[in-house]
Amino acid sequence: MTKAGKPKGGPEVPGLPARRAALRMLDGVLRRGETLEQNETAALHGLPAPDAGLARAIAAETLRWLVDFDSLIDSATRENLPEDAKPRTVLRLMLAQWLRLDTPPHAVVATALPLLSGGPKRLAHGVFGALTKRGVELPAAPTLPPAVAERLGERAGAIAAGLAEPPPLDLTLRDPSHTAEWAVKLGADSLMPGHLRLSRGQAVHGLEGFEDGAWWVQDLAASLPARLLGDGQGRRALDLCAAPGGKTLQLAAQGWQVTALDISAKRLKLLEENLKRTGLSADVIAADAFKWEPEAPFDAILIDAPCTATGTARRHPDVLHRIGPRQIEQMAEVQARLIERASGWLTPGGALIYAVCSLESEEGEEQAEKVWLPREPISAEELPAGLSPTAHGTLRTDPGMLPEHGGLDGFFIARWRNS
């Protein structure tokens, strides 16, 4: 058999392309520190949709449970396999298929072992066979990398439990007054007006209301910053770092006259498409926030700042293995500069919201302490049932919260009012 998994002169092993794509995606994350999304275009090129979906699932579940898979591998081999050794990574994705995706062991062997040859192939076969014979199982929640668990402190266990499964599908409605009606139409739950939650795996484009722009996909936690600005009544709002645009859509639907600013013209195209689909409007500007100057001050500014995105680990488990002190420090520096610059663009009495989808205190609580404006505390009445503001009037969410409803992403949110 060739390295590509093709018998010489014969067809490719069925199912192998998806496994090869998953291996490439994992290699990008674990060896080069890239995101899964950065690898998708090249790794999934030419794959049919079902194979592409399977490759994504294998890669994501491998990263979600990586520490536990490595413990199992180490328990079944006397060899000290390096962390970045190809046989170890192939074994990881084999275990992900068997223990997380319910692929029968014989199918795992047939579709994954062709990724290896020679001694490494025999090693992987032997280790996987030993583990299947033992009937090994995973713990109820994934084990976090030690550095991540240390950073999260006392909440690490609850957060880990919230990462055990991929998240459900959350929608934000253009018109919250129709929440009950849409919940019936889509068979959804709702945790607050304007929010719908469906089981994961839904084909978004095929759901009722998509073509009509009645809603857009947005995690419940991600929808809270814009909600905290309330009704716009025609006043001017700046959505800073706006792409891909969920918060811009919210602000426009809440009656704000929105300026949506982002440095990425490519990512703003998706925002413009969603504005067209929903029938909402905003002034979309591709510019660097550190060079751009507004023509007039704003009544509200929402800074959804660039961050490490560790709060999105439920859907992007690569962040568990890519993010460390260096990335956190870099993002914190950018965030502090954005807050300092944007806080001077407010009208008297204007509101400033700062939000990050990060679990790191350096990007959340520590940033909030630097803001010179008077803080406007967030109240429990503004939040979904089960969530409460901190003693400082800010909001901290994480994947371990609202477990009975399917959890939510990790966010830090604070609000100030220009006196």
Short mmCIF file of C-alpha atoms in Angstrom, two decimals:
data_model
loop_
_atom_site.label_atom_id
_atom_site.label_comp_id
_atom_site.label_asym_id
_atom_site.label_seq_id
_atom_site.Cartn_x
_atom_site.Cartn_y
_atom_site.Cartn_z
CA MET A 1 0.00 0.00 0.00
CA THR A 2 1.29 3.48 -0.85
CA LYS A 3 1.65 6.34 1.64
CA ALA A 4 -1.59 7.83 0.32
CA GLY A 5 -3.48 4.73 1.33
CA LYS A 6 -4.06 3.50 -2.22
CA PRO A 7 -3.34 -0.08 -3.13
CA LYS A 8 -0.95 0.12 -6.08
CA GLY A 9 -3.09 0.37 -9.20
CA GLY A 10 -6.30 0.11 -7.21
CA PRO A 11 -8.93 2.41 -5.69
CA GLU A 12 -8.34 4.42 -2.55
CA VAL A 13 -9.42 2.87 0.73
CA PRO A 14 -13.03 4.01 1.36
CA GLY A 15 -13.24 6.54 4.17
CA LEU A 16 -9.52 7.30 4.11
CA PRO A 17 -9.76 10.84 2.63
CA ALA A 18 -11.77 12.06 5.63
CA ARG A 19 -9.22 10.60 8.06
CA ARG A 20 -6.33 12.08 6.11
CA ALA A 21 -8.01 15.49 6.19
CA ALA A 22 -8.55 15.20 9.95
CA LEU A 23 -4.88 14.32 10.41
CA ARG A 24 -3.82 17.39 8.42
CA MET A 25 -6.07 19.63 10.50
CA LEU A 26 -4.71 18.20 13.75
CA ASP A 27 -1.17 18.64 12.52
CA GLY A 28 -1.84 22.32 11.83
CA VAL A 29 -3.17 22.87 15.35
CA LEU A 30 -0.74 20.80 17.37
CA ARG A 31 2.49 21.40 15.46
CA ARG A 32 2.00 24.87 13.95
CA GLY A 33 -0.39 26.47 16.45
CA GLU A 34 -2.99 27.25 13.78
CA THR A 35 -6.76 27.20 14.22
CA LEU A 36 -8.88 24.40 12.81
CA GLU A 37 -10.50 26.94 10.49
CA GLN A 38 -7.13 28.00 9.10
CA ASN A 39 -6.55 24.42 7.96
CA GLU A 40 -10.01 23.64 6.61
CA THR A 41 -9.71 25.12 3.12
CA ALA A 42 -6.65 23.11 2.18
CA ALA A 43 -7.39 19.97 4.19
CA LEU A 44 -11.00 19.60 3.04
CA HIS A 45 -10.48 20.64 -0.58
CA GLY A 46 -12.35 18.35 -2.95
CA LEU A 47 -14.04 16.30 -0.23
CA PRO A 48 -17.79 15.62 -0.50
CA ALA A 49 -19.81 17.35 2.22
CA PRO A 50 -20.33 14.17 4.31
CA ASP A 51 -16.58 13.43 4.32
CA ALA A 52 -15.76 17.05 5.17
CA GLY A 53 -18.21 16.96 8.07
CA LEU A 54 -16.73 13.71 9.34
CA ALA A 55 -13.19 15.12 9.14
CA ARG A 56 -14.24 18.16 11.19
CA ALA A 57 -15.93 15.95 13.79
CA ILE A 58 -12.91 13.66 14.13
CA ALA A 59 -10.50 16.57 14.51
CA ALA A 60 -12.71 18.43 17.00
CA GLU A 61 -13.36 15.39 19.22
CA THR A 62 -9.66 14.49 19.15
CA LEU A 63 -8.80 17.95 20.47
CA ARG A 64 -11.67 17.98 22.98
CA TRP A 65 -10.46 14.75 24.62
CA LEU A 66 -6.75 14.91 23.74
CA VAL A 67 -5.39 14.63 27.30
CA ASP A 68 -7.52 11.56 28.00
CA PHE A 69 -6.61 9.92 24.70
CA ASP A 70 -2.92 10.43 25.46
CA SER A 71 -3.34 8.83 28.89
CA LEU A 72 -4.93 5.79 27.28
CA ILE A 73 -2.19 5.55 24.65
CA ASP A 74 0.54 5.81 27.27
CA SER A 75 -1.14 3.08 29.33
CA ALA A 76 -0.87 0.64 26.43
CA THR A 77 2.68 1.16 25.19
CA ARG A 78 6.11 0.94 26.73
CA GLU A 79 7.51 3.25 24.10
CA ASN A 80 7.83 6.94 24.87
CA LEU A 81 5.96 8.31 21.88
CA PRO A 82 6.77 12.00 21.32
CA GLU A 83 3.81 14.39 21.56
CA ASP A 84 4.06 15.30 17.88
CA ALA A 85 4.82 11.79 16.58
CA LYS A 86 2.55 10.80 13.72
CA PRO A 87 1.66 7.38 15.24
CA ARG A 88 0.42 9.13 18.40
CA THR A 89 -1.79 11.52 16.45
CA VAL A 90 -3.19 8.69 14.32
CA LEU A 91 -3.96 6.77 17.51
CA ARG A 92 -5.68 9.85 18.92
CA LEU A 93 -8.00 10.13 15.94
CA MET A 94 -8.63 6.38 16.05
CA LEU A 95 -9.74 6.66 19.67
CA ALA A 96 -11.90 9.67 18.84
CA GLN A 97 -13.75 7.66 16.22
CA TRP A 98 -14.26 4.67 18.48
CA LEU A 99 -14.98 6.32 21.83
CA ARG A 100 -16.69 9.53 20.69
CA LEU A 101 -18.17 8.90 17.25
CA ASP A 102 -19.21 5.26 17.84
CA THR A 103 -17.29 3.92 14.85
CA PRO A 104 -16.83 0.13 15.16
CA PRO A 105 -13.19 -0.82 15.90
CA HIS A 106 -12.80 -2.81 12.68
CA ALA A 107 -13.88 0.22 10.64
CA VAL A 108 -11.48 2.44 12.60
CA VAL A 109 -8.60 0.10 11.82
CA ALA A 110 -9.50 -0.18 8.13
CA THR A 111 -9.76 3.57 7.57
CA ALA A 112 -7.01 4.96 9.82
CA LEU A 113 -4.10 2.52 9.73
CA PRO A 114 -3.42 3.23 6.03
CA LEU A 115 -2.23 6.66 7.21
CA LEU A 116 0.87 4.84 8.54
CA SER A 117 3.27 2.25 7.21
CA GLY A 118 5.94 -0.12 8.52
CA GLY A 119 6.76 -0.18 12.23
CA PRO A 120 4.56 2.79 13.21
CA LYS A 121 1.58 1.07 11.59
CA ARG A 122 2.20 -2.12 13.57
CA LEU A 123 2.63 -0.10 16.76
CA ALA A 124 -0.65 1.77 16.28
CA HIS A 125 -2.49 -1.44 15.45
CA GLY A 126 -1.14 -3.12 18.59
CA VAL A 127 -1.94 -0.23 20.92
CA PHE A 128 -5.45 0.23 19.55
CA GLY A 129 -6.10 -3.50 19.74
CA ALA A 130 -4.95 -3.63 23.37
CA LEU A 131 -7.23 -0.73 24.32
CA THR A 132 -10.28 -2.20 22.60
CA LYS A 133 -9.70 -5.56 24.30
CA ARG A 134 -9.58 -3.78 27.66
CA GLY A 135 -12.85 -2.00 26.86
CA VAL A 136 -11.48 1.33 28.02
CA GLU A 137 -13.83 4.27 28.62
CA LEU A 138 -13.52 8.02 28.85
CA PRO A 139 -14.34 10.01 31.99
CA ALA A 140 -17.61 11.94 32.20
CA ALA A 141 -15.80 15.20 31.38
CA PRO A 142 -12.64 15.79 29.38
CA THR A 143 -9.42 16.36 31.30
CA LEU A 144 -8.11 19.86 30.68
CA PRO A 145 -4.45 20.46 29.82
CA PRO A 146 -2.69 21.24 33.13
CA ALA A 147 -1.83 24.82 32.15
CA VAL A 148 -5.46 25.52 31.21
CA ALA A 149 -6.80 24.00 34.44
CA GLU A 150 -4.37 26.11 36.45
CA ARG A 151 -5.48 29.32 34.75
CA LEU A 152 -9.18 28.54 35.30
CA GLY A 153 -8.72 27.80 39.00
CA GLU A 154 -11.71 26.66 41.03
CA ARG A 155 -14.07 26.78 38.03
CA ALA A 156 -11.94 24.34 36.00
CA GLY A 157 -14.01 21.26 36.88
CA ALA A 158 -17.36 22.83 36.01
CA ILE A 159 -15.96 24.32 32.80
CA ALA A 160 -14.52 20.96 31.77
CA ALA A 161 -17.96 19.38 32.26
CA GLY A 162 -19.38 22.03 29.95
CA LEU A 163 -16.90 21.04 27.23
CA ALA A 164 -17.90 17.37 27.14
CA GLU A 165 -20.26 17.83 24.19
CA PRO A 166 -20.42 20.20 21.21
CA PRO A 167 -22.88 23.03 21.86
CA PRO A 168 -26.53 23.27 20.77
CA LEU A 169 -27.58 25.71 18.06
CA ASP A 170 -28.60 29.18 19.27
CA LEU A 171 -30.54 31.68 17.16
CA THR A 172 -31.23 35.37 17.74
CA LEU A 173 -34.56 36.63 16.40
CA ARG A 174 -34.86 39.87 14.46
CA ASP A 175 -38.14 40.54 16.28
CA PRO A 176 -38.18 39.27 19.91
CA SER A 177 -41.95 39.79 20.15
CA HIS A 178 -42.38 36.63 18.03
CA THR A 179 -40.27 34.38 20.26
CA ALA A 180 -43.10 32.05 21.28
CA GLU A 181 -44.30 31.72 17.69
CA TRP A 182 -40.84 30.80 16.36
CA ALA A 183 -40.19 28.41 19.23
CA VAL A 184 -43.22 26.40 18.10
CA LYS A 185 -42.30 26.58 14.42
CA LEU A 186 -38.77 25.34 14.97
CA GLY A 187 -39.39 23.07 17.95
CA ALA A 188 -36.98 25.17 19.98
CA ASP A 189 -36.49 26.17 23.60
CA SER A 190 -36.01 29.80 24.62
CA LEU A 191 -33.98 31.14 27.54
CA MET A 192 -35.00 34.77 27.07
CA PRO A 193 -37.01 36.90 24.60
CA GLY A 194 -35.44 36.89 21.16
CA HIS A 195 -33.47 33.68 21.81
CA LEU A 196 -34.07 30.16 20.47
CA ARG A 197 -32.10 27.00 21.22
CA LEU A 198 -32.24 23.94 18.96
CA SER A 199 -30.42 20.63 19.15
CA ARG A 200 -27.07 20.57 17.35
CA GLY A 201 -26.66 19.12 13.89
CA GLN A 202 -29.40 21.21 12.27
CA ALA A 203 -28.94 22.25 8.64
CA VAL A 204 -29.14 26.00 9.23
CA HIS A 205 -29.87 27.05 5.66
CA GLY A 206 -32.84 24.69 5.50
CA LEU A 207 -34.59 25.94 8.63
CA GLU A 208 -37.76 27.98 8.29
CA GLY A 209 -37.07 31.67 8.56
CA PHE A 210 -33.51 31.62 7.23
CA GLU A 211 -34.29 32.87 3.74
CA ASP A 212 -36.64 35.50 5.16
CA GLY A 213 -33.97 36.78 7.55
CA ALA A 214 -36.09 36.19 10.63
CA TRP A 215 -33.05 35.14 12.67
CA TRP A 216 -29.31 34.56 12.63
CA VAL A 217 -27.00 32.09 14.39
CA GLN A 218 -25.48 33.48 17.59
CA ASP A 219 -24.57 31.87 20.91
CA LEU A 220 -26.70 33.08 23.81
CA ALA A 221 -23.70 34.56 25.64
CA ALA A 222 -22.57 36.37 22.48
CA SER A 223 -25.99 38.02 22.23
CA LEU A 224 -25.84 39.61 25.69
CA PRO A 225 -23.47 42.58 25.04
CA ALA A 226 -25.76 44.19 22.45
CA ARG A 227 -28.85 43.45 24.56
CA LEU A 228 -27.29 45.46 27.39
CA LEU A 229 -27.45 48.62 25.26
CA GLY A 230 -31.26 48.43 25.04
CA ASP A 231 -33.42 50.28 22.51
CA GLY A 232 -31.61 52.62 20.20
CA GLN A 233 -34.49 54.94 19.27
CA GLY A 234 -32.53 56.17 16.29
CA ARG A 235 -29.40 57.08 18.24
CA ARG A 236 -25.89 56.40 16.87
CA ALA A 237 -23.95 53.27 17.87
CA LEU A 238 -20.50 52.00 16.89
CA ASP A 239 -19.91 48.25 16.68
CA LEU A 240 -16.14 48.08 16.90
CA CYS A 241 -14.47 44.94 15.51
CA ALA A 242 -17.90 44.11 14.08
CA ALA A 243 -17.32 41.08 11.83
CA PRO A 244 -18.88 38.59 11.39
CA GLY A 245 -21.77 40.81 12.44
CA GLY A 246 -24.20 39.24 14.89
CA LYS A 247 -24.01 42.22 17.23
CA THR A 248 -24.44 44.69 14.36
CA LEU A 249 -27.64 42.89 13.37
CA GLN A 250 -28.86 43.03 16.98
CA LEU A 251 -28.17 46.73 17.35
CA ALA A 252 -29.88 47.53 14.06
CA ALA A 253 -32.90 45.43 15.09
CA GLN A 254 -32.97 47.30 18.42
CA GLY A 255 -33.35 50.60 16.60
CA TRP A 256 -29.78 51.90 16.63
CA GLN A 257 -28.21 53.75 13.71
CA VAL A 258 -25.18 51.47 13.47
CA THR A 259 -21.66 52.01 12.18
CA ALA A 260 -19.98 48.62 11.83
CA LEU A 261 -16.18 48.87 11.76
CA ASP A 262 -13.74 46.03 11.16
CA ILE A 263 -10.26 45.75 9.73
CA SER A 264 -11.15 42.69 7.61
CA ALA A 265 -13.00 43.53 4.40
CA LYS A 266 -13.34 39.81 3.69
CA ARG A 267 -15.13 39.10 6.99
CA LEU A 268 -17.36 42.14 6.52
CA LYS A 269 -18.76 40.57 3.34
CA LEU A 270 -20.60 38.03 5.52
CA LEU A 271 -22.01 40.89 7.58
CA GLU A 272 -23.24 42.65 4.45
CA GLU A 273 -24.86 39.42 3.23
CA ASN A 274 -26.70 39.02 6.55
CA LEU A 275 -27.82 42.65 6.52
CA LYS A 276 -29.32 42.05 3.09
CA ARG A 277 -30.93 38.77 4.18
CA THR A 278 -32.49 40.28 7.30
CA GLY A 279 -33.51 43.59 5.74
CA LEU A 280 -31.54 45.50 8.37
CA SER A 281 -29.17 48.37 7.66
CA ALA A 282 -25.81 49.61 8.93
CA ASP A 283 -22.95 51.73 7.69
CA VAL A 284 -20.22 49.13 7.07
CA ILE A 285 -16.62 50.37 7.11
CA ALA A 286 -13.44 48.38 6.52
CA ALA A 287 -10.72 50.23 8.43
CA ASP A 288 -8.08 49.93 11.14
CA ALA A 289 -9.59 51.16 14.41
CA PHE A 290 -6.21 52.56 15.44
CA LYS A 291 -6.11 54.83 12.38
CA TRP A 292 -9.79 55.55 11.74
CA GLU A 293 -11.49 58.62 13.20
CA PRO A 294 -15.29 59.09 13.52
CA GLU A 295 -16.93 62.19 12.08
CA ALA A 296 -18.98 62.63 15.26
CA PRO A 297 -19.19 60.98 18.71
CA PHE A 298 -21.48 58.03 19.36
CA ASP A 299 -24.30 57.51 21.84
CA ALA A 300 -23.13 53.92 22.37
CA ILE A 301 -20.00 51.93 21.57
CA LEU A 302 -19.75 48.15 21.68
CA ILE A 303 -16.20 46.81 21.69
CA ASP A 304 -16.31 43.11 20.92
CA ALA A 305 -12.54 43.02 21.18
CA PRO A 306 -10.11 40.63 19.48
CA CYS A 307 -9.21 38.00 22.05
CA THR A 308 -7.86 34.50 22.57
CA ALA A 309 -11.44 33.13 22.25
CA THR A 310 -10.86 30.55 24.98
CA GLY A 311 -14.52 30.94 25.90
CA THR A 312 -15.50 29.24 22.64
CA ALA A 313 -13.79 25.94 23.51
CA ARG A 314 -17.09 24.04 23.22
CA ARG A 315 -17.16 24.65 19.47
CA HIS A 316 -13.45 25.39 18.94
CA PRO A 317 -11.54 22.93 21.16
CA ASP A 318 -8.28 23.83 19.41
CA VAL A 319 -8.04 26.85 21.77
CA LEU A 320 -7.33 24.43 24.62
CA HIS A 321 -4.03 23.53 22.97
CA ARG A 322 -3.01 26.69 21.09
CA ILE A 323 -3.40 29.44 23.67
CA GLY A 324 -0.81 30.27 26.28
CA PRO A 325 0.66 33.26 28.17
CA ARG A 326 2.21 34.78 25.04
CA GLN A 327 -1.09 34.96 23.12
CA ILE A 328 -2.96 36.21 26.19
CA GLU A 329 -0.44 39.00 26.72
CA GLN A 330 -0.57 40.04 23.07
CA MET A 331 -4.36 40.20 23.03
CA ALA A 332 -4.51 42.08 26.33
CA GLU A 333 -2.27 44.79 24.90
CA VAL A 334 -4.50 45.23 21.84
CA GLN A 335 -7.64 45.31 24.01
CA ALA A 336 -6.27 48.00 26.31
CA ARG A 337 -5.39 50.20 23.32
CA LEU A 338 -8.87 49.74 21.81
CA ILE A 339 -10.64 50.66 25.04
CA GLU A 340 -8.49 53.76 25.53
CA ARG A 341 -9.05 54.92 21.96
CA ALA A 342 -12.78 54.21 21.71
CA SER A 343 -13.70 55.64 25.12
CA GLY A 344 -12.94 59.11 23.75
CA TRP A 345 -15.55 58.74 21.01
CA LEU A 346 -18.60 58.82 23.33
CA THR A 347 -21.15 61.58 23.68
CA PRO A 348 -21.88 62.86 27.20
CA GLY A 349 -24.13 60.21 28.75
CA GLY A 350 -23.08 57.66 26.13
CA ALA A 351 -22.68 53.97 27.02
CA LEU A 352 -19.61 51.80 26.48
CA ILE A 353 -19.79 48.01 26.42
CA TYR A 354 -16.61 45.93 26.48
CA ALA A 355 -16.88 42.21 25.73
CA VAL A 356 -14.53 39.32 25.02
CA CYS A 357 -15.26 35.65 24.42
CA SER A 358 -12.34 34.75 26.66
CA LEU A 359 -12.05 32.98 30.01
CA GLU A 360 -8.81 34.78 30.88
CA SER A 361 -8.84 37.41 33.65
CA GLU A 362 -6.14 39.40 31.83
CA GLU A 363 -8.58 39.96 28.98
CA GLY A 364 -11.63 40.56 31.17
CA GLU A 365 -11.54 41.67 34.78
CA GLU A 366 -8.08 43.22 34.54
CA GLN A 367 -9.04 45.24 31.46
CA ALA A 368 -12.18 46.55 33.17
CA GLU A 369 -10.12 47.91 36.06
CA LYS A 370 -8.27 50.24 33.68
CA VAL A 371 -11.34 52.06 32.33
CA TRP A 372 -11.68 55.63 33.64
CA LEU A 373 -15.42 55.98 32.93
CA PRO A 374 -18.00 55.43 35.70
CA ARG A 375 -19.19 51.84 35.61
CA GLU A 376 -22.89 51.17 35.01
CA PRO A 377 -23.61 47.88 36.79
CA ILE A 378 -25.32 45.07 34.90
CA SER A 379 -28.46 43.87 36.68
CA ALA A 380 -29.85 40.35 37.00
CA GLU A 381 -33.10 41.54 35.37
CA GLU A 382 -31.21 42.10 32.12
CA LEU A 383 -29.93 38.52 31.99
CA PRO A 384 -31.36 35.05 31.31
CA ALA A 385 -32.65 33.21 34.36
CA GLY A 386 -29.79 31.43 36.09
CA LEU A 387 -27.16 34.08 35.34
CA SER A 388 -26.12 36.79 37.77
CA PRO A 389 -23.73 39.73 37.57
CA THR A 390 -20.58 39.75 39.68
CA ALA A 391 -20.24 41.83 42.84
CA HIS A 392 -18.56 44.46 40.65
CA GLY A 393 -21.56 44.72 38.31
CA THR A 394 -19.85 42.94 35.43
CA LEU A 395 -20.83 39.62 33.85
CA ARG A 396 -18.70 36.50 33.62
CA THR A 397 -20.07 33.44 31.82
CA ASP A 398 -18.40 30.12 31.14
CA PRO A 399 -19.29 26.75 29.55
CA GLY A 400 -20.09 25.25 32.96
CA MET A 401 -23.06 27.58 33.50
CA LEU A 402 -26.69 26.71 32.72
CA PRO A 403 -25.76 23.02 32.31
CA GLU A 404 -29.40 21.95 32.47
CA HIS A 405 -30.04 23.99 29.32
CA GLY A 406 -26.94 22.98 27.35
CA GLY A 407 -24.43 25.57 28.58
CA LEU A 408 -23.12 28.68 26.85
CA ASP A 409 -19.87 30.21 25.71
CA GLY A 410 -17.47 31.95 28.06
CA PHE A 411 -17.68 35.76 28.00
CA PHE A 412 -16.66 38.76 30.06
CA ILE A 413 -18.89 41.85 29.71
CA ALA A 414 -18.72 45.24 31.41
CA ARG A 415 -20.61 48.51 30.87
CA TRP A 416 -19.76 52.15 31.57
CA ARG A 417 -21.57 55.47 31.15
CA ASN A 418 -19.81 58.66 30.09
CA SER A 419 -20.75 61.24 32.73
#
